[in-house]
XYZ file of C-alpha atoms in Angstrom:
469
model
C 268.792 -69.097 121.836
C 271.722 -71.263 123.132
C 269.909 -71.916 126.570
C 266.461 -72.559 124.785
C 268.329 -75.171 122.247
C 270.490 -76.935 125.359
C 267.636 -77.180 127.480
C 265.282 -78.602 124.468
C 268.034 -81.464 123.959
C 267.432 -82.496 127.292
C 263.734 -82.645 126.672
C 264.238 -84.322 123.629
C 266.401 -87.316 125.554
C 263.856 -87.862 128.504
C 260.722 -87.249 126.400
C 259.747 -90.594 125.847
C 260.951 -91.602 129.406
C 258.293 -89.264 130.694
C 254.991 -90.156 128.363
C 255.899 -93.651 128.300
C 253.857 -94.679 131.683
C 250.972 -92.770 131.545
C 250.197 -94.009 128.271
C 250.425 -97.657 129.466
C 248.544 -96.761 132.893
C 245.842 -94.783 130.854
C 245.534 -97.837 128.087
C 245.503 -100.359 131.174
C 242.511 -98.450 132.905
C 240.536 -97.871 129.227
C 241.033 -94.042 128.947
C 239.894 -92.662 125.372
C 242.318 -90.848 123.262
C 241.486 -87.302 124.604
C 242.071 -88.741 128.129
C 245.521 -90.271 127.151
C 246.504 -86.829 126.018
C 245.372 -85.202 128.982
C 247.328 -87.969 131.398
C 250.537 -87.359 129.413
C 250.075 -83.505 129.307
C 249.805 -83.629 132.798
C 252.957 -85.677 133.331
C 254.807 -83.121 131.146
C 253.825 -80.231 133.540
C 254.442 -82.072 136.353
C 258.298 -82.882 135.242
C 258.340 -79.688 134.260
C 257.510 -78.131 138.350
C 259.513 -81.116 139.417
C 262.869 -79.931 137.499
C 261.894 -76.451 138.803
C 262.145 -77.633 142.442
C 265.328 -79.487 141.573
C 267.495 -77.311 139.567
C 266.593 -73.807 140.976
C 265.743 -75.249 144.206
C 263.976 -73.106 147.265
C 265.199 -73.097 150.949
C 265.901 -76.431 151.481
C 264.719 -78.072 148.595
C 266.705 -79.477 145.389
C 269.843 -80.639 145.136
C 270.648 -77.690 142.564
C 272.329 -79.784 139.839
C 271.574 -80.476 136.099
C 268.610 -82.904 136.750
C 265.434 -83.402 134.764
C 262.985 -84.917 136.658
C 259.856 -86.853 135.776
C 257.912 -89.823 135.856
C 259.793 -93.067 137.602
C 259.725 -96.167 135.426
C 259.335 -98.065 139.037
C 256.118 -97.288 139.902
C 254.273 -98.955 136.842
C 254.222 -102.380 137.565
C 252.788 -101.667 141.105
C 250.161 -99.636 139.261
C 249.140 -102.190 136.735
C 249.027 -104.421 139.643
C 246.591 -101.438 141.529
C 244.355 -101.268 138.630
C 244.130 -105.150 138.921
C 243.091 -105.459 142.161
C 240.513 -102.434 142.553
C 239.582 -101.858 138.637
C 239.729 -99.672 136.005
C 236.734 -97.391 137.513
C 238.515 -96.479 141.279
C 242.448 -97.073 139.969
C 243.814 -93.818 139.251
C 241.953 -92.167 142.100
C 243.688 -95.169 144.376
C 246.657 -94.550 142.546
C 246.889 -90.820 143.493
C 245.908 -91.343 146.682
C 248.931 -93.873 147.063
C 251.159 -91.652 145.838
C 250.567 -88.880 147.828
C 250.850 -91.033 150.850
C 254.036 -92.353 149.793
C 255.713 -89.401 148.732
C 254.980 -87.549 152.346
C 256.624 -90.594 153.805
C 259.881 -89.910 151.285
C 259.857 -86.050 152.479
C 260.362 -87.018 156.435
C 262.535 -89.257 155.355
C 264.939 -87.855 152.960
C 266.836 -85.898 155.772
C 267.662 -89.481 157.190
C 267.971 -91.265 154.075
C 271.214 -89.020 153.071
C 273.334 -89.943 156.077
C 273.822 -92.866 153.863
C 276.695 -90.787 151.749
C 279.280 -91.672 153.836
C 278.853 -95.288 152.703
C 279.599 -94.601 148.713
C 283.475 -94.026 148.602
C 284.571 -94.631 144.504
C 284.390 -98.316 144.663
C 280.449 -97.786 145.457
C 280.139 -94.796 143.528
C 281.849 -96.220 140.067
C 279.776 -99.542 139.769
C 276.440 -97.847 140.751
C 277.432 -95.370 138.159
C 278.173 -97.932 135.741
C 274.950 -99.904 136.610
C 273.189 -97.137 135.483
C 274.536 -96.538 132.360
C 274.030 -100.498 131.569
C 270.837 -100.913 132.530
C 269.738 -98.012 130.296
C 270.845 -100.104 127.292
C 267.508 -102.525 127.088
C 265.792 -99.047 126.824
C 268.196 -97.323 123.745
C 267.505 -100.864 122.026
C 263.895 -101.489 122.674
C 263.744 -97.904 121.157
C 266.024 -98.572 118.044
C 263.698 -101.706 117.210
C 260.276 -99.481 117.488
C 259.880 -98.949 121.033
C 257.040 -101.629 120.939
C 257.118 -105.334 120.862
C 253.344 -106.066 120.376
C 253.547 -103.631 117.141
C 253.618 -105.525 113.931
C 256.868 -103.912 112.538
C 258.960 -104.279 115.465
C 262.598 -105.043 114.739
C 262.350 -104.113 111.692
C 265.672 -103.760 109.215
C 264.237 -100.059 109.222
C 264.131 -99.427 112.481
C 267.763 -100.721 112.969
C 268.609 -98.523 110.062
C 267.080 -95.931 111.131
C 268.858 -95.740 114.760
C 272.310 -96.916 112.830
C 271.841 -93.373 110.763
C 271.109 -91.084 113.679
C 273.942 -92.374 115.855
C 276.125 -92.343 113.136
C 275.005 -88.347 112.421
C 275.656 -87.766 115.932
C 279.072 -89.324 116.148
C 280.030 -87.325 113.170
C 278.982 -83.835 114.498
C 280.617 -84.937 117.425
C 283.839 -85.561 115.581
C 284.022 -82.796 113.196
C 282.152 -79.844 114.557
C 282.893 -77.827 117.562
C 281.614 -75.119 119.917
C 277.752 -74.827 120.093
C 276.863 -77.558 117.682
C 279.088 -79.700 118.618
C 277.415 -79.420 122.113
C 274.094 -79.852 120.559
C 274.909 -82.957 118.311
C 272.220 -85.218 119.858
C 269.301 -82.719 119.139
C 270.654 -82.205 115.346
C 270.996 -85.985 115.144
C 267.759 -86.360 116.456
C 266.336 -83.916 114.216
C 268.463 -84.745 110.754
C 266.941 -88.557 111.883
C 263.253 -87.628 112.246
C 263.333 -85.653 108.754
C 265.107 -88.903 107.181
C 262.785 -91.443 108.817
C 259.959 -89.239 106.784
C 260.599 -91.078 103.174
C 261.015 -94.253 105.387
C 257.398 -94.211 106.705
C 258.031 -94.576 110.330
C 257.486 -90.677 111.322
C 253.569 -90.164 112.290
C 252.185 -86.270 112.169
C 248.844 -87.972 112.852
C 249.362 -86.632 116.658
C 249.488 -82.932 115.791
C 245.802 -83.185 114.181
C 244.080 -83.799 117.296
C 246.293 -81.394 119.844
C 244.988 -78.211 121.068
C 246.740 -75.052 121.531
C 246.280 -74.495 125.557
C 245.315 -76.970 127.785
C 245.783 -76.639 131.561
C 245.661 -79.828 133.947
C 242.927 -79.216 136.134
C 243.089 -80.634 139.671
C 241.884 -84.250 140.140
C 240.225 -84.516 136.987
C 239.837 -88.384 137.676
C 238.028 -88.040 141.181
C 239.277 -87.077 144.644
C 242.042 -89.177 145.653
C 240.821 -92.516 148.036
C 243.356 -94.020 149.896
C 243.555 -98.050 150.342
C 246.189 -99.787 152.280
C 247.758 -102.008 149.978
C 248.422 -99.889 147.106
C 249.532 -97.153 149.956
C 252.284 -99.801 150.780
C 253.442 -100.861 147.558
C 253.727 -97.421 146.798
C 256.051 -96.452 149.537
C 258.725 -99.401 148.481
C 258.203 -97.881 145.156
C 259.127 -94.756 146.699
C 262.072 -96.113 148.989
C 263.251 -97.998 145.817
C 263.168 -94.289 143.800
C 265.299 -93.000 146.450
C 268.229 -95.095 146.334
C 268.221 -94.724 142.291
C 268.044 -91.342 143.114
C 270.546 -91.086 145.558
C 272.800 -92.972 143.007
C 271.816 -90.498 140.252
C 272.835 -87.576 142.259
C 276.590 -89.349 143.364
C 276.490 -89.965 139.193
C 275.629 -86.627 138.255
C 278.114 -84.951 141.386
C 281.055 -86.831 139.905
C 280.457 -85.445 136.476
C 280.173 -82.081 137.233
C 283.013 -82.132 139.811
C 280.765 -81.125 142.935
C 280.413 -84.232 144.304
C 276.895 -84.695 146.109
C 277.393 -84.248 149.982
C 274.865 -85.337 152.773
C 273.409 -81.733 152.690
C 272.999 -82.096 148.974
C 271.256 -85.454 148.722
C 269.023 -84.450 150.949
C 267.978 -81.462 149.556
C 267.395 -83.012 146.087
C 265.332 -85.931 148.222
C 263.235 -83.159 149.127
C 262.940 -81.868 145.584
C 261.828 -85.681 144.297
C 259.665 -86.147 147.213
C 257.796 -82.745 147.202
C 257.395 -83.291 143.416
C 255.604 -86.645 143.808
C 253.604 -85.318 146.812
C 252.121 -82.155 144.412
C 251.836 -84.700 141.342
C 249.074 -86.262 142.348
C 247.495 -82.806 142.383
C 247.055 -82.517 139.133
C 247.160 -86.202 137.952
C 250.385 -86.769 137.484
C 252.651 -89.683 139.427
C 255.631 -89.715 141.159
C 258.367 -88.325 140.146
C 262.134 -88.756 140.464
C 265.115 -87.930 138.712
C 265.679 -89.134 135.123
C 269.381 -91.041 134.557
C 269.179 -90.731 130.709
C 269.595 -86.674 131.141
C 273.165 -87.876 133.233
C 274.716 -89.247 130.117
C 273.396 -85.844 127.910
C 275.952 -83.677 130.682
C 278.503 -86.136 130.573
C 278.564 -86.095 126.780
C 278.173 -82.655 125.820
C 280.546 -81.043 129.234
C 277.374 -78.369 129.606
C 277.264 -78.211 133.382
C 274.883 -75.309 134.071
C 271.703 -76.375 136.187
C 270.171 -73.080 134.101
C 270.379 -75.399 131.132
C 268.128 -77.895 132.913
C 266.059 -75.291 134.586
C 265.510 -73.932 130.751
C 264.258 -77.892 129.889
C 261.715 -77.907 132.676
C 260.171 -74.318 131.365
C 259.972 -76.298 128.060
C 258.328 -79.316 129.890
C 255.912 -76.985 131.622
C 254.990 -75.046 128.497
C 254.630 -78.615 126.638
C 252.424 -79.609 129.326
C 249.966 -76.362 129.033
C 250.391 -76.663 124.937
C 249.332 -80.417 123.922
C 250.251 -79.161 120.212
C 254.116 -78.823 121.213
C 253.605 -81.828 123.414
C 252.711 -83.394 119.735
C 255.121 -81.982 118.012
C 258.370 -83.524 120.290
C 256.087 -86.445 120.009
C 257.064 -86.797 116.314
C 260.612 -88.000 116.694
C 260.314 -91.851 116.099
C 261.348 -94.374 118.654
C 264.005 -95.933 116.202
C 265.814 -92.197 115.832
C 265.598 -91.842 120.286
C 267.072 -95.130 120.224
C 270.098 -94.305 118.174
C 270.830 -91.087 120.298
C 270.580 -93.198 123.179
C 272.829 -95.260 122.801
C 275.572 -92.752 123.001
C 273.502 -91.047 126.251
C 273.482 -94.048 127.817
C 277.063 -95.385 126.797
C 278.487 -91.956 127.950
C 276.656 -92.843 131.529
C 278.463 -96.095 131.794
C 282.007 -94.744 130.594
C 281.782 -92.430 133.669
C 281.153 -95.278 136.217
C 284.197 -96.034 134.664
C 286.625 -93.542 135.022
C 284.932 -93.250 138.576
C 286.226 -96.792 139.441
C 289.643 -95.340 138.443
C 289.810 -93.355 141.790
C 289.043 -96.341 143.658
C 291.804 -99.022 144.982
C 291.626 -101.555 142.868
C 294.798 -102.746 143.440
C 292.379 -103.812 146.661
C 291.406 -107.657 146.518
C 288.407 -106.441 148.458
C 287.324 -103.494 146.216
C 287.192 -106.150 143.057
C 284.872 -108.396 144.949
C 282.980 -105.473 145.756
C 282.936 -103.965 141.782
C 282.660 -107.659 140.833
C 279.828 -109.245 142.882
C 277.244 -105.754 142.708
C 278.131 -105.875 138.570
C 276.745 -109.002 138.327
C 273.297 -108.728 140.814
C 272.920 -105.533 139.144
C 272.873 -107.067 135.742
C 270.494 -109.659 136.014
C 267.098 -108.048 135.407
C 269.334 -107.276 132.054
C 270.685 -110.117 131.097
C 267.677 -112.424 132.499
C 264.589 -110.053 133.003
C 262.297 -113.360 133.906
C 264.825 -114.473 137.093
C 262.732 -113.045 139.794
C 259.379 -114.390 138.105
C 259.009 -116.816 140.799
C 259.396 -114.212 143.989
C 256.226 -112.090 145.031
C 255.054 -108.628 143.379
C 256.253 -106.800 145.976
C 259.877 -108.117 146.262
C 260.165 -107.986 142.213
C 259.077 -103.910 142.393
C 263.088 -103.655 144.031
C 264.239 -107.204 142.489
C 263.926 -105.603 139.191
C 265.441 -103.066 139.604
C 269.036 -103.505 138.661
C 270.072 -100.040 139.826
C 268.746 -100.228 143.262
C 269.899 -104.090 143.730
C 273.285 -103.683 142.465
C 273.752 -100.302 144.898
C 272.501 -101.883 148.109
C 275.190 -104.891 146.957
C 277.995 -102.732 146.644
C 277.045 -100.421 149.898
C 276.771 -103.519 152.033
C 279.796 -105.189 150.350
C 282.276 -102.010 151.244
C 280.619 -102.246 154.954
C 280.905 -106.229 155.243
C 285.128 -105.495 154.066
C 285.993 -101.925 154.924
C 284.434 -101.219 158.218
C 282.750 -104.134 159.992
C 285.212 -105.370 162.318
C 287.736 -102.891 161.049
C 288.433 -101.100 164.545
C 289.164 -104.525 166.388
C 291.376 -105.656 163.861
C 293.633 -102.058 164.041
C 293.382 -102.728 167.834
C 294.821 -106.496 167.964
C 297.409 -105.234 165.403
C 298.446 -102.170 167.317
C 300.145 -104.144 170.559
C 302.193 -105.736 167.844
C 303.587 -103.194 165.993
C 304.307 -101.337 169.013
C 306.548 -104.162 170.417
C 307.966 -105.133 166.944
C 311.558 -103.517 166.731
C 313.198 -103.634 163.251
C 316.482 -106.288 163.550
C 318.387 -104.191 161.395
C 318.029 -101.072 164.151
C 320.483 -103.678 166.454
C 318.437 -102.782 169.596
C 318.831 -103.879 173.048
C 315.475 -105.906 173.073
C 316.461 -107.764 169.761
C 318.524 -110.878 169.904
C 321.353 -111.863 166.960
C 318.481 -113.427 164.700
C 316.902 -110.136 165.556
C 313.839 -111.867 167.078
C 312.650 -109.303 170.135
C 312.998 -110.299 173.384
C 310.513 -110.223 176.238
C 311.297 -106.884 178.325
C 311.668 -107.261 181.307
C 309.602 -105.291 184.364
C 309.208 -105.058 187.915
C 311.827 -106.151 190.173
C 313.889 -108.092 188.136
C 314.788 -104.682 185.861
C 315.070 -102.629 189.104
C 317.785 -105.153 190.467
C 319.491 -105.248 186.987
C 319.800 -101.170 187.081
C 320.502 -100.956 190.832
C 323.781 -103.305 189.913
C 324.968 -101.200 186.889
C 324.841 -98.017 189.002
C 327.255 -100.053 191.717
């Protein structure tokens, strides 16, 4: 019972995460209802396998940490832009096609693509860490005011309210329980809020009416894949862009659970994300990649155990082959997700924190560093319409906060701790080797203690031939 109602918390936090972009790429194309429910059962399964892979892990594959995987937030604004450009009738077949291109290219590469571990010492680690946990705020508010801003009650006092209540529940079982609830005080809050948002009007059952009981996604139900260059390469930055946040994630997630992520590790969970996306497409689903809002659930509640996780993705699965669950999770209002998040997300943040406590930051260097990838990180936060004027494909990693602030703060601690680090040691070395202390009185020092020149050859033969004498 414990694992099934730890693992279901973690559903719970990354459920919306995971349904949110095939419902906008299904409404975008002009799917029907039944369709929609179909895409998003489909995504569920898929998160489900991909968790699998990454938790449990086989040979090579999966990094074997607490991660939920699912559906990457990245990938939508290439796919709007897909559907665009070939229309509704040939986009998600393009789409899969895309992906599956993509995500082969992220399995050769993931091997490679972990070598860069070496370069994330605490001062990278911390603000990536922290980046996350920041940039996940625009997504606990945009939940606490409704989750969407063309619907007509949209920042609503009751929607505030409601997100006020359920953080406020949660920060109370937090305080005064302990044990198993106390570890499980986001899913009670989340609950206690959906049954109090009831009276308030803003919980809808109408999504349980029209689930079935089994449904299974059947392989390309859209059409066979086609493959067409463009969308092929704006799906591989998608999926270069997914493995940095990734990469980050993993760093994150090692620090919290005291195993920090090694080379060996990183690439292993690469594999997982990779081989995910690649078997998505499949059976309609996208690519995949691990979910950051699941980070701040393990740093909150201290449950470490990748079985936890592994329990979540058999719930994911099962939701995926049951549309009436599916409907049921469903139920939990955006307002009530955005008041739990806010503590998920803050708890993310709070660890980039105490991660930048390891660092040096006594270190001018290291505050430029934290200082400098803060701020590019930020700015698709603070102002989301900055990169506007650059092209589609440079705003798919422009956007990105996460993956902008990281490559910062990676190239940062290269441009100040190792470029040109090796001939500076080597022009200081002849120095210190010839400096001799004045207060050690030596023979090579003068009264003022200023070292004189030795002297060699001949001239200090002669001068010990004569003492000798």
């Amino acid at each position: 019972m414990k694992l099934l109602t730890t693992g279901l918390q973690h559903v719970a936090a990354m459920y919306a995460g995971v349904v949110a972009p095939p419902l906008i790429i299904g409404a975008a194309v002009g799917l029907p209802v039944s369709e929609l429910t179909f895409l998003t059962g489909a995504s569920l399964f898929l998160a489900g396998v991909a968790t699998l892979l990454q938790t449990i892990g086989v040979w090579r594959i999966g990094a074997r940490l607490p991660f939920v995987n699912g559906v990457t937030f990245a990938s939508v604004a290439p796919m709007l832009a897909i559907n665009k450009s070939e229309g509704p009738q040939d986009a998600l077949p393009v789409i899969f096609g895309a992906c599956m291109v993509a995500a082969a290219l992220g399995f050769l590469l993931a091997p490679y693509f972990s070598k860069l571990v070496r370069f994330f010492p605490p001062v990278v680690t911390g603000t990536v860490i922290t980046l996350i946990g920041v940039s996940l705020m625009p997504v606990a508010f945009n939940w606490a005011q409704g989750g969407d801003p063309e619907a007509p009650g949209y920042g609503a006092t009751k929607n505030i309210a409601m997100a006020g209540v359920t953080l406020v529940v949660v920060l109370l079982l937090r305080r005064f329980t302990r044990g198993f609830v106390k570890q499980i005080a986001v899913l009670l809050g989340l609950a206690v809020g959906t049954l109090i948002a009831v009276p308030v009007g803003i919980t809808d059952f109408g999504a349980l009416s029209g689930a079935g009981i089994v449904g299974f996604p059947t392989p390309f139900h859209f059409g066979a894949p086609q493959f067409a260059l463009a969308a092929i390469v704006s799906m591989c930055v998608v999926m270069l862009v997914s493995m940095t946040e990734s990469t980050a994630d993993m760093l994150a997630l090692g620090e919290i659970v005291d195993r920090p992520a090694d080379e060996k590790t990183i690439a292993a969970g690469l594999r997982a994300d990779t081989l995910g996306s690649f078997l998505s497409p499949f059976f309609n689903g996208f690519l995949a990649t691990a979910f950051a809002q699941n980070i701040g659930l393990v740093a909150m509640t201290r449950i470490r155990s990748r079985w936890v996780v592994a329990a979540g993705g058999g719930i994911l699965i099962l939701m995926g082959l049951c549309p009436v669950a599916a409907a049921l999770i469903a139920t939990v209002p955006q307002p009530v997700l955005g008041g739990a998040g806010v503590v998920l997300f803050g708890s993310v943040a709070a660890s980039g924190i105490r991660t930048l406590a390891k660092a040096d930051l006594g270190d001018d260097s290291n505050i430029v560093i934290v200082a400098v990838s803060l701020a590019v990180g930020v700015v698709p936060v603070a102002a989301p319409d900055f990169y506007d004027v650059f092209p589609g494909g440079a705003r798919i990693i422009l956007d990105s906060g996460i993956s902008t602030g990281c490559v910062t703060a990676v190239v940062l601690n290269l441009l100040f701790h190792h470029v040109g680090r090796r001939r500076d040691e080597a022009a200081a070395a002849p120095a210190a080797e010839g400096a001799v202390p004045a207060h050690e009185g030596g023979a090579n020092a003068d009264e003022g203690g200023i070292p004189r020149p030795r002297t060699t050859g001949t001239a200090d033969r002669q001068g010990r031939e004569a003492a000798q004498e």
